[in-house]
mmCIF file of C-alpha atoms and ligand atoms in Angstrom:
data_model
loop_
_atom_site.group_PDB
_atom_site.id
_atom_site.type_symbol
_atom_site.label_atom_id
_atom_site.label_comp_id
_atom_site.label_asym_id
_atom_site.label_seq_id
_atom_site.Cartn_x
_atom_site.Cartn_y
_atom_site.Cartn_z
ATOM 1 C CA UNK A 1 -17.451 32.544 -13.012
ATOM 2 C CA UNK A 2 -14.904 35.581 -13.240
ATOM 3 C CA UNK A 3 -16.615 39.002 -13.171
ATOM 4 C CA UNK A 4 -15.102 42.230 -13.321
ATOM 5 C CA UNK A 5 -16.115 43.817 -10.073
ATOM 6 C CA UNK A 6 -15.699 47.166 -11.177
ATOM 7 C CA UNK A 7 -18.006 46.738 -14.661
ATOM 8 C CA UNK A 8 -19.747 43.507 -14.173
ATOM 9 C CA UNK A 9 -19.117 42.286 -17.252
ATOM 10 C CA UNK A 10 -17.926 38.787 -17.521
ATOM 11 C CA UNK A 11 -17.033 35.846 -19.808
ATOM 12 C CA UNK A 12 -20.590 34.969 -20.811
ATOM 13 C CA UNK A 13 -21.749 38.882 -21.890
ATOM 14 C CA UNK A 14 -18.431 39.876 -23.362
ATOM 15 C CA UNK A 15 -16.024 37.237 -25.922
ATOM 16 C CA UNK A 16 -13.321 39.156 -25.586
ATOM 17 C CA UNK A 17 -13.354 40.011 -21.832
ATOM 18 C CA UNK A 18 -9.819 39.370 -20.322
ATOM 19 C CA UNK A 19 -9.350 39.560 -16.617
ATOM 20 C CA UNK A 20 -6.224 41.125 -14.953
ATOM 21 C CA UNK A 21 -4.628 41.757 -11.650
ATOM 22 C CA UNK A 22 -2.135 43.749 -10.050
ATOM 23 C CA UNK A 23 -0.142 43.266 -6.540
ATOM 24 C CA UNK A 24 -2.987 43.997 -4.564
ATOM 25 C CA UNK A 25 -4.580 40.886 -5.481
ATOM 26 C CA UNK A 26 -7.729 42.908 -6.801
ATOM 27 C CA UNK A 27 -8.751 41.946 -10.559
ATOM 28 C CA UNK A 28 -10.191 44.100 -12.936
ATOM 29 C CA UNK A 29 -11.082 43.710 -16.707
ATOM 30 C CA UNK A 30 -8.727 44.629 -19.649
ATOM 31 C CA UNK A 31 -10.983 47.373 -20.593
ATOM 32 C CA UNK A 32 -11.736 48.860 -16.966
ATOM 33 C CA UNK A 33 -7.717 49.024 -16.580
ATOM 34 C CA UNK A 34 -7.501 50.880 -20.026
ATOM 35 C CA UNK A 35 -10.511 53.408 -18.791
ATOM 36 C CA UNK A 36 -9.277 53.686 -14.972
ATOM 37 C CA UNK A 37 -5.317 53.882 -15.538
ATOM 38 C CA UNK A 38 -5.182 56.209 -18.510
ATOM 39 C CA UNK A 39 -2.171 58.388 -16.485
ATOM 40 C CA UNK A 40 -0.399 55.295 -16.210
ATOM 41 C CA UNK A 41 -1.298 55.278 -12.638
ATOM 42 C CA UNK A 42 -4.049 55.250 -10.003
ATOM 43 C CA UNK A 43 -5.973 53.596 -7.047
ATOM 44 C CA UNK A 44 -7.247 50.274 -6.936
ATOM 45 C CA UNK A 45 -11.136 50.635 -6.916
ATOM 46 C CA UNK A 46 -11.332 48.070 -4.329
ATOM 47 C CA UNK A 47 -8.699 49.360 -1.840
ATOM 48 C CA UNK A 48 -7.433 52.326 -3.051
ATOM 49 C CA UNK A 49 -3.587 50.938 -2.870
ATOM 50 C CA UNK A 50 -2.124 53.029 -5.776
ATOM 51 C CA UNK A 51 -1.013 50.870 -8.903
ATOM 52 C CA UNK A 52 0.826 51.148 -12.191
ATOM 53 C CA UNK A 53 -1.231 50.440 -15.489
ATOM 54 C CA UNK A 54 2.363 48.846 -17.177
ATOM 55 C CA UNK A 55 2.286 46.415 -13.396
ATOM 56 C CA UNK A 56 -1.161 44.601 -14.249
ATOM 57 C CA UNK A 57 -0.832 41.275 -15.639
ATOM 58 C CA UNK A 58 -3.437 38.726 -17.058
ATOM 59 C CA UNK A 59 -4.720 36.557 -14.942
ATOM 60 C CA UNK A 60 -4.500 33.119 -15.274
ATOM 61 C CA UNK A 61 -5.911 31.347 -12.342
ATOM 62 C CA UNK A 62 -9.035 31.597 -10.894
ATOM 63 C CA UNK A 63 -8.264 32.679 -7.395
ATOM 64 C CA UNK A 64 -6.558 35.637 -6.872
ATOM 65 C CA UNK A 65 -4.131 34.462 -3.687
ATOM 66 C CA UNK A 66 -2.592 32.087 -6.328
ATOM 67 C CA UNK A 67 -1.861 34.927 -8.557
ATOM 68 C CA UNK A 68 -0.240 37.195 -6.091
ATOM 69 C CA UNK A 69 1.699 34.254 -4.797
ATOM 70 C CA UNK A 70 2.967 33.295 -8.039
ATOM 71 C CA UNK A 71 3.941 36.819 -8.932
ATOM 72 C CA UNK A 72 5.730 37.978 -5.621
ATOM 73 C CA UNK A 73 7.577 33.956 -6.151
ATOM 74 C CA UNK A 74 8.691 35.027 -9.316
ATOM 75 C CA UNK A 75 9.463 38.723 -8.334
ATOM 76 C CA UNK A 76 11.842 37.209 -5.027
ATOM 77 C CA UNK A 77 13.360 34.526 -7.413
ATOM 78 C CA UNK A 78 15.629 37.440 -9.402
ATOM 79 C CA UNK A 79 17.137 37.884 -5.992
ATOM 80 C CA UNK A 80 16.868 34.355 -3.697
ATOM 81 C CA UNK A 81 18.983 32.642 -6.358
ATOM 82 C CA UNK A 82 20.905 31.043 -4.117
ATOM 83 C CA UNK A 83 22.232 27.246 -4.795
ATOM 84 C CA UNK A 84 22.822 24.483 -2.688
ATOM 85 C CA UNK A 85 26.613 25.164 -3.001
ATOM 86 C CA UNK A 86 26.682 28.854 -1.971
ATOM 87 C CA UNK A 87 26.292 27.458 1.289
ATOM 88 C CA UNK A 88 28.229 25.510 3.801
ATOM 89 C CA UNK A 89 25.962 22.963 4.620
ATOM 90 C CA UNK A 90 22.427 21.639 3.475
ATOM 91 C CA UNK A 91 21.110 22.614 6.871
ATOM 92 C CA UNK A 92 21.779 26.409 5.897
ATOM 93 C CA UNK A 93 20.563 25.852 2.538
ATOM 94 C CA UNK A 94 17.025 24.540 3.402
ATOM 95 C CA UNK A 95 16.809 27.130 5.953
ATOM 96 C CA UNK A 96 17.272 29.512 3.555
ATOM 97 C CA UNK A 97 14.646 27.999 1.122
ATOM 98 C CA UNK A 98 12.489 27.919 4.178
ATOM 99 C CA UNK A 99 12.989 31.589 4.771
ATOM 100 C CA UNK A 100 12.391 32.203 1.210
ATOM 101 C CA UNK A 101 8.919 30.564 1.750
ATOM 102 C CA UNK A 102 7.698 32.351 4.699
ATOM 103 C CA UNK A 103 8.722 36.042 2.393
ATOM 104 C CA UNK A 104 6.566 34.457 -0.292
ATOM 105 C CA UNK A 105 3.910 33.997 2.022
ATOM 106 C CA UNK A 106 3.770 37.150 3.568
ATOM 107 C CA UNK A 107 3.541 39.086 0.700
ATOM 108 C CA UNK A 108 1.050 37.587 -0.808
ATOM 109 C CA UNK A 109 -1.004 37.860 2.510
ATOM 110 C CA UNK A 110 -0.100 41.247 2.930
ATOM 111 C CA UNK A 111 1.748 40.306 6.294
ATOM 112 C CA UNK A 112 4.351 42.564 7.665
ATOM 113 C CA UNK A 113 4.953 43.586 3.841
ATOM 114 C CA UNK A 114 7.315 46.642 5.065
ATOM 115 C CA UNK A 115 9.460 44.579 7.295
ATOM 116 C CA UNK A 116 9.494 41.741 4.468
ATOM 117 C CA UNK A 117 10.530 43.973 1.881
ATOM 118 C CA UNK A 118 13.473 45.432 4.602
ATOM 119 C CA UNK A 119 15.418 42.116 4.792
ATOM 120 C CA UNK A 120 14.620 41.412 0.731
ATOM 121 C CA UNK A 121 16.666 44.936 0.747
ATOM 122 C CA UNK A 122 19.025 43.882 2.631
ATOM 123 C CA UNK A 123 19.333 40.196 1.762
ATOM 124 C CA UNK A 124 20.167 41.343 -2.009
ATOM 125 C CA UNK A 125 22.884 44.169 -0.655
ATOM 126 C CA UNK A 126 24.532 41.498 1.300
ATOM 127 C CA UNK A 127 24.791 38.973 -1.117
ATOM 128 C CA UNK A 128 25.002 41.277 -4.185
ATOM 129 C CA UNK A 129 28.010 38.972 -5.557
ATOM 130 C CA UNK A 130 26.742 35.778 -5.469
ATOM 131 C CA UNK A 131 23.418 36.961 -6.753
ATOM 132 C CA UNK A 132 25.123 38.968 -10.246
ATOM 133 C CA UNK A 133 27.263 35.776 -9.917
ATOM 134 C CA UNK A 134 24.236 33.275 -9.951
ATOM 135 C CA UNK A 135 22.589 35.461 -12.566
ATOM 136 C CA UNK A 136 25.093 34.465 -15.429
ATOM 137 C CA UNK A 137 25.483 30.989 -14.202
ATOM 138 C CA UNK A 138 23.376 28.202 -16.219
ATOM 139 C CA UNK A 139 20.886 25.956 -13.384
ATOM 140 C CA UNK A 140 20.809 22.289 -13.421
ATOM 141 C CA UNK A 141 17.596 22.238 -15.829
ATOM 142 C CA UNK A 142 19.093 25.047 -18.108
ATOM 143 C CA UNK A 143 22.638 22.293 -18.419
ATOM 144 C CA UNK A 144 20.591 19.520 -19.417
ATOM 145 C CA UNK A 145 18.276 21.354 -22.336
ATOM 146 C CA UNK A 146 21.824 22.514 -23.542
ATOM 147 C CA UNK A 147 23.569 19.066 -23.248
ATOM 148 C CA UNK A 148 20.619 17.706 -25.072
ATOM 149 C CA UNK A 149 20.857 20.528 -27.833
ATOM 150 C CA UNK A 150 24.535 19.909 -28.382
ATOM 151 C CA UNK A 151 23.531 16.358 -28.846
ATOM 152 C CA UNK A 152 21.020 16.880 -31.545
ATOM 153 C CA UNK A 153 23.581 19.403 -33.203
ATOM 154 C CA UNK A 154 26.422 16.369 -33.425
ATOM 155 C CA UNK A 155 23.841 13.605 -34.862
ATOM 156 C CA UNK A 156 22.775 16.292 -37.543
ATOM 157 C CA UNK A 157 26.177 16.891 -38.614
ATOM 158 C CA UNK A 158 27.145 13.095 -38.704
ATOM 159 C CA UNK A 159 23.752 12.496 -40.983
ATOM 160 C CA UNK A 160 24.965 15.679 -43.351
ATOM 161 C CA UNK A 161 28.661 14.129 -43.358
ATOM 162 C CA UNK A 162 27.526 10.138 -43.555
ATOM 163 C CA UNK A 163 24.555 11.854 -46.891
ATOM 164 C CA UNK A 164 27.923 14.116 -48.268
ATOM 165 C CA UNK A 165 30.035 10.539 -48.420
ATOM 166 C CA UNK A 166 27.490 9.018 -49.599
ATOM 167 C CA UNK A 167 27.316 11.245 -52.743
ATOM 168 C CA UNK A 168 30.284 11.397 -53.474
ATOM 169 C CA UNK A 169 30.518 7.238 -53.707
ATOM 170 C CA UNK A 170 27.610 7.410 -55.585
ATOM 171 C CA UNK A 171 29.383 10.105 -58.174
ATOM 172 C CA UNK A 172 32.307 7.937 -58.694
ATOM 173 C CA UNK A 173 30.622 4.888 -59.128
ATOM 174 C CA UNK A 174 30.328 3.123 -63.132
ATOM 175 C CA UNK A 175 28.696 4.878 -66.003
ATOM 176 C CA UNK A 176 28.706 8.389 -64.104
ATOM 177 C CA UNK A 177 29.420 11.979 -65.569
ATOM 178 C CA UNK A 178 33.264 11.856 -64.142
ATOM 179 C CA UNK A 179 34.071 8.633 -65.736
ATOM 180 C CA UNK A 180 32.632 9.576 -69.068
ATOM 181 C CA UNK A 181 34.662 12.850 -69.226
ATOM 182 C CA UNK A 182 37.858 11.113 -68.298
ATOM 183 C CA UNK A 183 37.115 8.485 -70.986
ATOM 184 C CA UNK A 184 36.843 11.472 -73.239
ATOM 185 C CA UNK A 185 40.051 13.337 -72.403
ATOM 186 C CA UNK A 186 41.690 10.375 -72.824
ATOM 187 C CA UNK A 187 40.506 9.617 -76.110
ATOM 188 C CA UNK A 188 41.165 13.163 -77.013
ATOM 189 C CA UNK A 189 45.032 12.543 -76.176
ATOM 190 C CA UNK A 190 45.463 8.901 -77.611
ATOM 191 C CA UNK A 191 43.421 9.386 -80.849
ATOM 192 C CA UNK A 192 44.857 11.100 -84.373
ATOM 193 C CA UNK A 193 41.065 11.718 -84.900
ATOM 194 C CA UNK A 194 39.681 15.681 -85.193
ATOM 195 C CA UNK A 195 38.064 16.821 -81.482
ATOM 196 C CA UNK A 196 34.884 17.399 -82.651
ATOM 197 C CA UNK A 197 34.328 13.733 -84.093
ATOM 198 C CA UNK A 198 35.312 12.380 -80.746
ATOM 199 C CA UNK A 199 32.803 14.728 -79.152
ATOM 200 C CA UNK A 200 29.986 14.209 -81.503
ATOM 201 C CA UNK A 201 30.840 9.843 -81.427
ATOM 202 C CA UNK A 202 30.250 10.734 -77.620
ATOM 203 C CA UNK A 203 27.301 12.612 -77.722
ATOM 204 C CA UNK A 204 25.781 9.535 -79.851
ATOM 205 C CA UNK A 205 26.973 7.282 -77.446
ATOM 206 C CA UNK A 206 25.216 8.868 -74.744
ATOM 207 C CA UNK A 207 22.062 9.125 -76.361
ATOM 208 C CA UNK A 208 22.165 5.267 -76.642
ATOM 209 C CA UNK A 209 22.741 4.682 -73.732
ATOM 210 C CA UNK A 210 20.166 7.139 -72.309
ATOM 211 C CA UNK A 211 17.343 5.737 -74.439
ATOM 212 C CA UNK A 212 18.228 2.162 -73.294
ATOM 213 C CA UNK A 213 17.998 3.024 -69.773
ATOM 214 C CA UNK A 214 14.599 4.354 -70.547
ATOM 215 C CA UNK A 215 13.669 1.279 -72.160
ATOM 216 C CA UNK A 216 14.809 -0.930 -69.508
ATOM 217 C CA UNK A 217 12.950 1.110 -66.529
ATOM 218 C CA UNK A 218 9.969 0.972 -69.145
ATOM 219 C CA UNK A 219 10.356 -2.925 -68.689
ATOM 220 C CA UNK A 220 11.109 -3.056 -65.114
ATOM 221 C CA UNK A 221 7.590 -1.299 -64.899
ATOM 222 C CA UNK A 222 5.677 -3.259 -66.818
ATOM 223 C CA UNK A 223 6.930 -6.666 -65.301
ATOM 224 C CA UNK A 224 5.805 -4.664 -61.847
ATOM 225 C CA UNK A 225 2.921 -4.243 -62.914
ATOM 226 C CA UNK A 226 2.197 -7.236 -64.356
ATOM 227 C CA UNK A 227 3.351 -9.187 -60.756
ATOM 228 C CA UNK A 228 1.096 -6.489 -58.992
ATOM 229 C CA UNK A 229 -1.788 -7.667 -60.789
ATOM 230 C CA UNK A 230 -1.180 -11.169 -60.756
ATOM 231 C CA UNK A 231 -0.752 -10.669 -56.521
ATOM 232 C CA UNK A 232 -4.113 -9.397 -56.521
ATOM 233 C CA UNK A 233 -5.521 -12.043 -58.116
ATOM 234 C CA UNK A 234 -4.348 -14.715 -56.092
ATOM 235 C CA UNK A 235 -5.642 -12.963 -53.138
ATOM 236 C CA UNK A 236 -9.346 -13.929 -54.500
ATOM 237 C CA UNK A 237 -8.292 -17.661 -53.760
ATOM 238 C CA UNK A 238 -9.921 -19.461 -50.506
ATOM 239 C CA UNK A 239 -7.729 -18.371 -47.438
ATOM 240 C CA UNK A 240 -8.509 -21.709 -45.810
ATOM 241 C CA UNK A 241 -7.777 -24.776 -47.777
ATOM 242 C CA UNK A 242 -7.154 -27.710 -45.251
ATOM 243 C CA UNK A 243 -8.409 -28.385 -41.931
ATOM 244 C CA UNK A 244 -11.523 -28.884 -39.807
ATOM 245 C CA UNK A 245 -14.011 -25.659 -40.509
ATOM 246 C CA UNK A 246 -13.779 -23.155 -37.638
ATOM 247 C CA UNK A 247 -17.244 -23.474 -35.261
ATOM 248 C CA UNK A 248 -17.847 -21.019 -32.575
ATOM 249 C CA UNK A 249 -18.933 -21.982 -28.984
ATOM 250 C CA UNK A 250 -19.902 -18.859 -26.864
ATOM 251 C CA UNK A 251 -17.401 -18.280 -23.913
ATOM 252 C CA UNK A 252 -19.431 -19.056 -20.356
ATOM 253 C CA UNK A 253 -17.848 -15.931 -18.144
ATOM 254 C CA UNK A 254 -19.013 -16.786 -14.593
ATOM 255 C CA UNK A 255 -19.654 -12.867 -13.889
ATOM 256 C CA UNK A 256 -21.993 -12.384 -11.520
ATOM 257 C CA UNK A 257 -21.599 -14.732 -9.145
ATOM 258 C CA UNK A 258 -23.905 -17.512 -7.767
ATOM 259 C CA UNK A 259 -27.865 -17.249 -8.782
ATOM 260 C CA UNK A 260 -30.066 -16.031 -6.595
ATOM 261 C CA UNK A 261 -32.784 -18.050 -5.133
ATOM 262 C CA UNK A 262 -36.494 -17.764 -6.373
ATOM 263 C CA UNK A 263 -38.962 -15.002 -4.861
ATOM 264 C CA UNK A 264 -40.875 -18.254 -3.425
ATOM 265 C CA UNK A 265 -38.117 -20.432 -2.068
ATOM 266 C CA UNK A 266 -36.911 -17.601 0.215
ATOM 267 C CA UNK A 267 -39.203 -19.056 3.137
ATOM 268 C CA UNK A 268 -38.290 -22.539 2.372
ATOM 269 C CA UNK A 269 -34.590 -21.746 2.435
ATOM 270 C CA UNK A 270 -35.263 -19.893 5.809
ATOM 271 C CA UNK A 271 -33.980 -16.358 4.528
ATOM 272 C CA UNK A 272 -37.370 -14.258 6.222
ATOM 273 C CA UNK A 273 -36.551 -15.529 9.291
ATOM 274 C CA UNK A 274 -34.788 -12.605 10.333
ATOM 275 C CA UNK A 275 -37.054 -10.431 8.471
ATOM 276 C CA UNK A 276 -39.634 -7.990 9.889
ATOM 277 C CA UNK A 277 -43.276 -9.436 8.628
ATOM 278 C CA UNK A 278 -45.150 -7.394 6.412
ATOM 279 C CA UNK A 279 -48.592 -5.739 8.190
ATOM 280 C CA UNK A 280 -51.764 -6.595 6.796
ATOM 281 C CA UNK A 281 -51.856 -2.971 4.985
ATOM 282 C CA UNK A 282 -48.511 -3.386 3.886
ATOM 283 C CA UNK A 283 -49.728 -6.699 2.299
ATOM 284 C CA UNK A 284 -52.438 -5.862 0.511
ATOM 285 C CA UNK A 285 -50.215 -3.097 -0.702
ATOM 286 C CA UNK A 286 -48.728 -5.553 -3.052
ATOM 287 C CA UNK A 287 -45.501 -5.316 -0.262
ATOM 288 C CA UNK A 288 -45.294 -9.128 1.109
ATOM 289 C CA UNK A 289 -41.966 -10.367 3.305
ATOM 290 C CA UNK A 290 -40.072 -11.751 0.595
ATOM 291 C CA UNK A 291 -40.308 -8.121 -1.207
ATOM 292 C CA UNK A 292 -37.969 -6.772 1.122
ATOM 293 C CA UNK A 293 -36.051 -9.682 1.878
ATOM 294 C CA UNK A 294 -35.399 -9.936 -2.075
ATOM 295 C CA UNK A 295 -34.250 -6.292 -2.575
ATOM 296 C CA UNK A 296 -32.223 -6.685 0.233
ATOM 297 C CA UNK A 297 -30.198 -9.906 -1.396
ATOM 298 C CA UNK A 298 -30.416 -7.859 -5.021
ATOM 299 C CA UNK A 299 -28.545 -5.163 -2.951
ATOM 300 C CA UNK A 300 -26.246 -6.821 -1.324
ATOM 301 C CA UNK A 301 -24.348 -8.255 -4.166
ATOM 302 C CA UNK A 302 -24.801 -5.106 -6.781
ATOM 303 C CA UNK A 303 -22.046 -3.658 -5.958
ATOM 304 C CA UNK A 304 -19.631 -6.919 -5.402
ATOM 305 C CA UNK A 305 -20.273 -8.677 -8.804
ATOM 306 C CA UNK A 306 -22.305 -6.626 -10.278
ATOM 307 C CA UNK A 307 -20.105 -3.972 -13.204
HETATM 308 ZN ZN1 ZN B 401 -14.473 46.018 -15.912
HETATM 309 ZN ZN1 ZN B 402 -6.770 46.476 -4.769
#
């Protein structure tokens, strides 16, 4: 159960108790840091290391070693960027990742942490190029997620194009807004008749044509309906109206294996003859040979056919 060593409180006496760690692999609870660290910084209560209030982190896992390890991995990572290609051969390259390892490891065990922090020193003013260099570049993960982004990007703009076409078909088609207007200009040109008469005859004509639409999809429903309904009658019929009636015979699943034989046939079939004989006590104990011999057999098979 996690605990705050400092407070004892824990999960179980306080809902809102939330554990966290610093370097020194020492946890403490969100409200001991708050009390303990209110300059901003202070010692550990366990060791005394001193530790920055902004440097504690929540912790996640249960064991503190996994924490530390996981935040010096992550801390060494800004610098040992290194690829497989910055170096000449893969024999460098996995001695490098091996050498990255053993840093990890030692300063999460607090092993020869001054030396270890030396060559990180040293490491990153060696290599400062390739590491600013590595920053900027994109990894092999961080490629892919933005290959598969680009790809979502072109089939949404394909879908908006294929809709826009689409529409615009759709607008030019018979009986649509563009066509009547044409018809109208055109009207308007070829006849001697006053604008608004044309307009009004128009109007009309639309109105007709509306209300006869309406009418129609009135119909259309209706006749839906109507088939609807007369589906759900015919579902009512019999669903089987030839052949033999179904009959069921129980399936005989051979499951656990051959019987056993009878308490009293276990002499007979010679089974107590390698069994030890009951005493007389153990007799008229309601305990006889075949007791044994039968819990035995029962055993024996329980766990090979037995599920
Ligand atoms: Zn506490
Ligand atoms: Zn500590």
């Amino acid at each position: 159960m996690r605990a705050c060593p400092k407070c004892k409180t824990n999960e179980y006496n306080n809902r809102s108790f939330v554990l966290m760690i610093n370097e020194c692999g020492h946890s403490l609870c969100k409200n001991c840091v708050e009390n303990l660290f209110v300059r901003n910084s202070g010692p550990c209560p366990t060791c005394g290391r001193t530790l920055k209030k902004n440097d504690f982190w929540r912790q996640m896992f249960d064991d503190p070693l996994i924490e530390k390890e996981n935040h010096f991995r992550k801390k060494l990572r800004q610098v040992y960027n290194l690829r497989e290609d910055d170096f000449p051969s893969l024999r460098e390259y996995n001695d490098y990742l091996e050498r990255f390892e053993q840093l990890v490891w030692n300063l999460a065990n607090d092993e020869n942490v001054e030396e270890t922090q030396l060559e990180v020193k040293r490491f990153a003013s060696e290599r400062l190029d390739v590491i600013e260099r590595n920053r900027k570049r994109l990894g092999p993960d961080e490629i892919w997620v933005q290959s598969c982004l680009d790809d979502e990007r072109r089939f949404r703009e394909r879908l908006t194009m294929d809709i826009e076409s689409q529409e615009l078909t759709n607008a030019s088609g018979p009986g649509a807004k563009g066509a009547d207007a044409r018809a109208i200009i055109e009207e308007l040109k070829t006849s001697d008749l006053p604008a608004e008469v044309i307009l009004d005859r128009q109007r009309k004509r639309q109105i007709e044509a509306n209300l006869l639409e309406k009418e129609q999809e009135a119909k259309r429903k209706k006749t839906r309906v109507h088939d609807k309904k007369h589906q759900e009658v015919t579902t009512f019929g019999p669903l089987r109206k030839s052949g033999q009636p179904f009959v069921y015979h129980p399936v005989d699943l051979v499951l656990n294996g051959p019987a056993l034989p009878e308490m009293f046939d276990l002499e007979a079939c010679g089974y107590l003859r390698h069994m030890r004989p009951s005493t007389t006590a153990q007799v008229a104990g309601g305990f006889p040979t075949e007791t044994g011999c039968y819990r035995a057999l029962v055993e024996s098979r329980s766990d090979l056919l037995v599920f």
